[in-house]
């Protein structure tokens, strides 16, 4: 299957700082990427849809000023958690859609964020 | 009512058993159906991808879609301890926004 690389795989940051997470599609162009959040033993919660060259679409209840998404190229989307707080600690996962195939989504390996 | 319903389990089976995982959904516009496997603290891995109704087989895995009943299944034959993971069903309509089930935790005991 296609490869989606997410970096970093884990990060610890201090409360009040910002953290950037990168999501790259390595062998296909992804005009659409998705960002999810996952709490322990729970399913994926869609946070936002990232579209190359345009503003992201956020799900209800997700603060767009806190979770900044940039999709500047066909292979890279970034999620920046601004002014992080301990309640932002979670597992963040991106997926990229292979629009050249049948539209299946491939996931990155996830980023475990811990805010102390 | 959630768009996609999936029993979270856990489901515990002995090695070699046939495992049946299921999801129901309410949105008749869904056309594409996927099953993902997720190991602890890892991103989901695409296992099966099916368009519309019918069966699809890949090795020990068989995916079934019954659009008339709004019901999808994943069967795992000759289950192995390495199959122990959380299995997520997922589906979408024409757009690329994918809706996931809650995930079923599967334990295969040696």
PDB file of N, CA, C and O in Angstrom, chain A residues 34 36 38 43 46 59 91 97 99 102-105 107-109 112, chain B residues 36 38 41-44 46 49 88 92 96-98 100-102 105:
ATOM      1  N   UNK A  34      -6.592  14.278   6.048  1.00  0.00           N
ATOM      2  CA  UNK A  34      -7.469  14.404   7.216  1.00  0.00           C
ATOM      3  C   UNK A  34      -6.637  14.311   8.491  1.00  0.00           C
ATOM      4  O   UNK A  34      -5.660  13.569   8.550  1.00  0.00           O
ATOM      5  N   UNK A  36      -6.954  13.438  12.572  1.00  0.00           N
ATOM      6  CA  UNK A  36      -7.794  12.803  13.579  1.00  0.00           C
ATOM      7  C   UNK A  36      -7.123  12.905  14.942  1.00  0.00           C
ATOM      8  O   UNK A  36      -5.901  13.040  15.065  1.00  0.00           O
ATOM      9  N   UNK A  38      -7.271  10.687  18.657  1.00  0.00           N
ATOM     10  CA  UNK A  38      -7.734   9.425  19.213  1.00  0.00           C
ATOM     11  C   UNK A  38      -7.364   9.343  20.679  1.00  0.00           C
ATOM     12  O   UNK A  38      -6.182   9.443  21.039  1.00  0.00           O
ATOM     13  N   UNK A  43     -12.291   5.388  19.261  1.00  0.00           N
ATOM     14  CA  UNK A  43     -12.082   5.429  17.824  1.00  0.00           C
ATOM     15  C   UNK A  43     -11.508   6.771  17.400  1.00  0.00           C
ATOM     16  O   UNK A  43     -11.248   7.652  18.212  1.00  0.00           O
ATOM     17  N   UNK A  46     -12.561  12.710  13.815  1.00  0.00           N
ATOM     18  CA  UNK A  46     -12.113  13.613  12.754  1.00  0.00           C
ATOM     19  C   UNK A  46     -12.081  15.044  13.277  1.00  0.00           C
ATOM     20  O   UNK A  46     -13.061  15.547  13.820  1.00  0.00           O
ATOM     21  N   UNK A  59     -14.213  20.279  11.851  1.00  0.00           N
ATOM     22  CA  UNK A  59     -15.425  19.661  12.378  1.00  0.00           C
ATOM     23  C   UNK A  59     -15.978  20.503  13.533  1.00  0.00           C
ATOM     24  O   UNK A  59     -15.242  21.277  14.164  1.00  0.00           O
ATOM     25  N   UNK A  91      -3.340  11.241  20.984  1.00  0.00           N
ATOM     26  CA  UNK A  91      -2.706  10.604  19.826  1.00  0.00           C
ATOM     27  C   UNK A  91      -3.318  11.259  18.586  1.00  0.00           C
ATOM     28  O   UNK A  91      -4.520  11.198  18.381  1.00  0.00           O
ATOM     29  N   UNK A  97      -5.480  10.856   1.155  1.00  0.00           N
ATOM     30  CA  UNK A  97      -6.319  10.158   0.187  1.00  0.00           C
ATOM     31  C   UNK A  97      -5.605  10.066  -1.148  1.00  0.00           C
ATOM     32  O   UNK A  97      -5.153  11.089  -1.686  1.00  0.00           O
ATOM     33  N   UNK A  99      -6.098  10.055  -4.508  1.00  0.00           N
ATOM     34  CA  UNK A  99      -7.156  10.340  -5.483  1.00  0.00           C
ATOM     35  C   UNK A  99      -6.847   9.729  -6.851  1.00  0.00           C
ATOM     36  O   UNK A  99      -7.731   9.630  -7.702  1.00  0.00           O
ATOM     37  N   UNK A 102      -8.405   4.504  -6.114  1.00  0.00           N
ATOM     38  CA  UNK A 102      -9.852   4.429  -5.929  1.00  0.00           C
ATOM     39  C   UNK A 102     -10.307   5.311  -4.777  1.00  0.00           C
ATOM     40  O   UNK A 102     -11.448   5.221  -4.343  1.00  0.00           O
ATOM     41  N   UNK A 103      -9.427   6.127  -4.269  1.00  0.00           N
ATOM     42  CA  UNK A 103      -9.797   7.060  -3.219  1.00  0.00           C
ATOM     43  C   UNK A 103      -9.639   6.519  -1.819  1.00  0.00           C
ATOM     44  O   UNK A 103     -10.200   7.057  -0.877  1.00  0.00           O
ATOM     45  N   UNK A 104      -8.852   5.453  -1.688  1.00  0.00           N
ATOM     46  CA  UNK A 104      -8.653   4.907  -0.348  1.00  0.00           C
ATOM     47  C   UNK A 104      -7.745   5.819   0.468  1.00  0.00           C
ATOM     48  O   UNK A 104      -6.901   6.513  -0.073  1.00  0.00           O
ATOM     49  N   UNK A 105      -7.952   5.806   1.770  1.00  0.00           N
ATOM     50  CA  UNK A 105      -7.164   6.646   2.674  1.00  0.00           C
ATOM     51  C   UNK A 105      -6.084   5.803   3.340  1.00  0.00           C
ATOM     52  O   UNK A 105      -6.336   4.696   3.794  1.00  0.00           O
ATOM     53  N   UNK A 107      -3.009   5.907   6.327  1.00  0.00           N
ATOM     54  CA  UNK A 107      -2.738   6.611   7.557  1.00  0.00           C
ATOM     55  C   UNK A 107      -1.246   6.717   7.857  1.00  0.00           C
ATOM     56  O   UNK A 107      -0.461   5.822   7.515  1.00  0.00           O
ATOM     57  N   UNK A 108      -0.904   7.806   8.527  1.00  0.00           N
ATOM     58  CA  UNK A 108       0.426   7.914   9.106  1.00  0.00           C
ATOM     59  C   UNK A 108       0.502   7.057  10.360  1.00  0.00           C
ATOM     60  O   UNK A 108      -0.502   6.483  10.803  1.00  0.00           O
ATOM     61  N   UNK A 109       1.664   7.005  10.949  1.00  0.00           N
ATOM     62  CA  UNK A 109       1.860   6.149  12.124  1.00  0.00           C
ATOM     63  C   UNK A 109       1.398   6.803  13.414  1.00  0.00           C
ATOM     64  O   UNK A 109       1.409   6.187  14.465  1.00  0.00           O
ATOM     65  N   UNK A 112       2.144  10.858  19.246  1.00  0.00           N
ATOM     66  CA  UNK A 112       1.666  10.917  20.633  1.00  0.00           C
ATOM     67  C   UNK A 112       2.167  12.214  21.248  1.00  0.00           C
ATOM     68  O   UNK A 112       3.361  12.402  21.392  1.00  0.00           O
TER      69      UNK A 112
ATOM     70  N   UNK B  36      -9.869  -1.473   8.555  1.00  0.00           N
ATOM     71  CA  UNK B  36      -8.526  -1.133   8.985  1.00  0.00           C
ATOM     72  C   UNK B  36      -8.181  -1.951  10.233  1.00  0.00           C
ATOM     73  O   UNK B  36      -9.035  -2.269  11.048  1.00  0.00           O
ATOM     74  N   UNK B  38      -5.640  -1.779  13.557  1.00  0.00           N
ATOM     75  CA  UNK B  38      -4.796  -0.854  14.315  1.00  0.00           C
ATOM     76  C   UNK B  38      -4.209  -1.566  15.523  1.00  0.00           C
ATOM     77  O   UNK B  38      -4.925  -2.055  16.388  1.00  0.00           O
ATOM     78  N   UNK B  41      -1.062   2.043  19.775  1.00  0.00           N
ATOM     79  CA  UNK B  41      -0.164   3.182  19.587  1.00  0.00           C
ATOM     80  C   UNK B  41       0.423   3.261  18.177  1.00  0.00           C
ATOM     81  O   UNK B  41       1.519   3.775  17.979  1.00  0.00           O
ATOM     82  N   UNK B  42      -0.308   2.720  17.212  1.00  0.00           N
ATOM     83  CA  UNK B  42       0.102   2.800  15.811  1.00  0.00           C
ATOM     84  C   UNK B  42      -1.043   3.379  15.002  1.00  0.00           C
ATOM     85  O   UNK B  42      -2.193   3.376  15.427  1.00  0.00           O
ATOM     86  N   UNK B  43      -0.727   3.868  13.806  1.00  0.00           N
ATOM     87  CA  UNK B  43      -1.766   4.330  12.914  1.00  0.00           C
ATOM     88  C   UNK B  43      -2.507   3.155  12.296  1.00  0.00           C
ATOM     89  O   UNK B  43      -1.967   2.053  12.187  1.00  0.00           O
ATOM     90  N   UNK B  44      -3.767   3.329  11.887  1.00  0.00           N
ATOM     91  CA  UNK B  44      -4.519   2.240  11.250  1.00  0.00           C
ATOM     92  C   UNK B  44      -3.897   1.817   9.920  1.00  0.00           C
ATOM     93  O   UNK B  44      -3.377   2.642   9.179  1.00  0.00           O
ATOM     94  N   UNK B  46      -4.696  -0.164   6.316  1.00  0.00           N
ATOM     95  CA  UNK B  46      -5.789  -0.590   5.453  1.00  0.00           C
ATOM     96  C   UNK B  46      -5.674  -2.079   5.151  1.00  0.00           C
ATOM     97  O   UNK B  46      -4.655  -2.550   4.654  1.00  0.00           O
ATOM     98  N   UNK B  49     -10.638  -3.135   0.990  1.00  0.00           N
ATOM     99  CA  UNK B  49     -11.330  -2.004   0.386  1.00  0.00           C
ATOM    100  C   UNK B  49     -12.361  -2.563  -0.586  1.00  0.00           C
ATOM    101  O   UNK B  49     -11.996  -3.325  -1.490  1.00  0.00           O
ATOM    102  N   UNK B  88     -11.185  -1.589  12.683  1.00  0.00           N
ATOM    103  CA  UNK B  88     -12.096  -0.469  12.449  1.00  0.00           C
ATOM    104  C   UNK B  88     -12.751  -0.615  11.094  1.00  0.00           C
ATOM    105  O   UNK B  88     -12.060  -0.803  10.080  1.00  0.00           O
ATOM    106  N   UNK B  92     -17.435   5.596   3.159  1.00  0.00           N
ATOM    107  CA  UNK B  92     -17.598   6.946   2.654  1.00  0.00           C
ATOM    108  C   UNK B  92     -18.519   6.922   1.447  1.00  0.00           C
ATOM    109  O   UNK B  92     -18.756   5.876   0.839  1.00  0.00           O
ATOM    110  N   UNK B  96     -14.421  12.263  -0.092  1.00  0.00           N
ATOM    111  CA  UNK B  96     -13.346  11.513   0.540  1.00  0.00           C
ATOM    112  C   UNK B  96     -13.433  11.484   2.058  1.00  0.00           C
ATOM    113  O   UNK B  96     -12.595  10.871   2.697  1.00  0.00           O
ATOM    114  N   UNK B  97     -14.428  12.129   2.626  1.00  0.00           N
ATOM    115  CA  UNK B  97     -14.569  12.129   4.076  1.00  0.00           C
ATOM    116  C   UNK B  97     -15.019  10.752   4.526  1.00  0.00           C
ATOM    117  O   UNK B  97     -16.064  10.259   4.115  1.00  0.00           O
ATOM    118  N   UNK B  98     -14.206  10.142   5.362  1.00  0.00           N
ATOM    119  CA  UNK B  98     -14.449   8.764   5.783  1.00  0.00           C
ATOM    120  C   UNK B  98     -14.989   8.735   7.201  1.00  0.00           C
ATOM    121  O   UNK B  98     -14.467   9.414   8.085  1.00  0.00           O
ATOM    122  N   UNK B 100     -15.736   6.428  10.537  1.00  0.00           N
ATOM    123  CA  UNK B 100     -15.219   5.217  11.149  1.00  0.00           C
ATOM    124  C   UNK B 100     -16.162   4.668  12.196  1.00  0.00           C
ATOM    125  O   UNK B 100     -16.866   5.428  12.883  1.00  0.00           O
ATOM    126  N   UNK B 101     -16.153   3.351  12.338  1.00  0.00           N
ATOM    127  CA  UNK B 101     -16.809   2.735  13.469  1.00  0.00           C
ATOM    128  C   UNK B 101     -15.947   2.887  14.704  1.00  0.00           C
ATOM    129  O   UNK B 101     -14.820   3.377  14.639  1.00  0.00           O
ATOM    130  N   UNK B 102     -16.478   2.457  15.825  1.00  0.00           N
ATOM    131  CA  UNK B 102     -15.771   2.618  17.104  1.00  0.00           C
ATOM    132  C   UNK B 102     -14.559   1.708  17.205  1.00  0.00           C
ATOM    133  O   UNK B 102     -13.662   1.950  18.009  1.00  0.00           O
ATOM    134  N   UNK B 105     -12.072  -4.555  19.512  1.00  0.00           N
ATOM    135  CA  UNK B 105     -10.804  -5.099  19.996  1.00  0.00           C
ATOM    136  C   UNK B 105     -10.862  -6.618  19.941  1.00  0.00           C
ATOM    137  O   UNK B 105     -11.766  -7.240  20.502  1.00  0.00           O
TER     138      UNK B 105
END
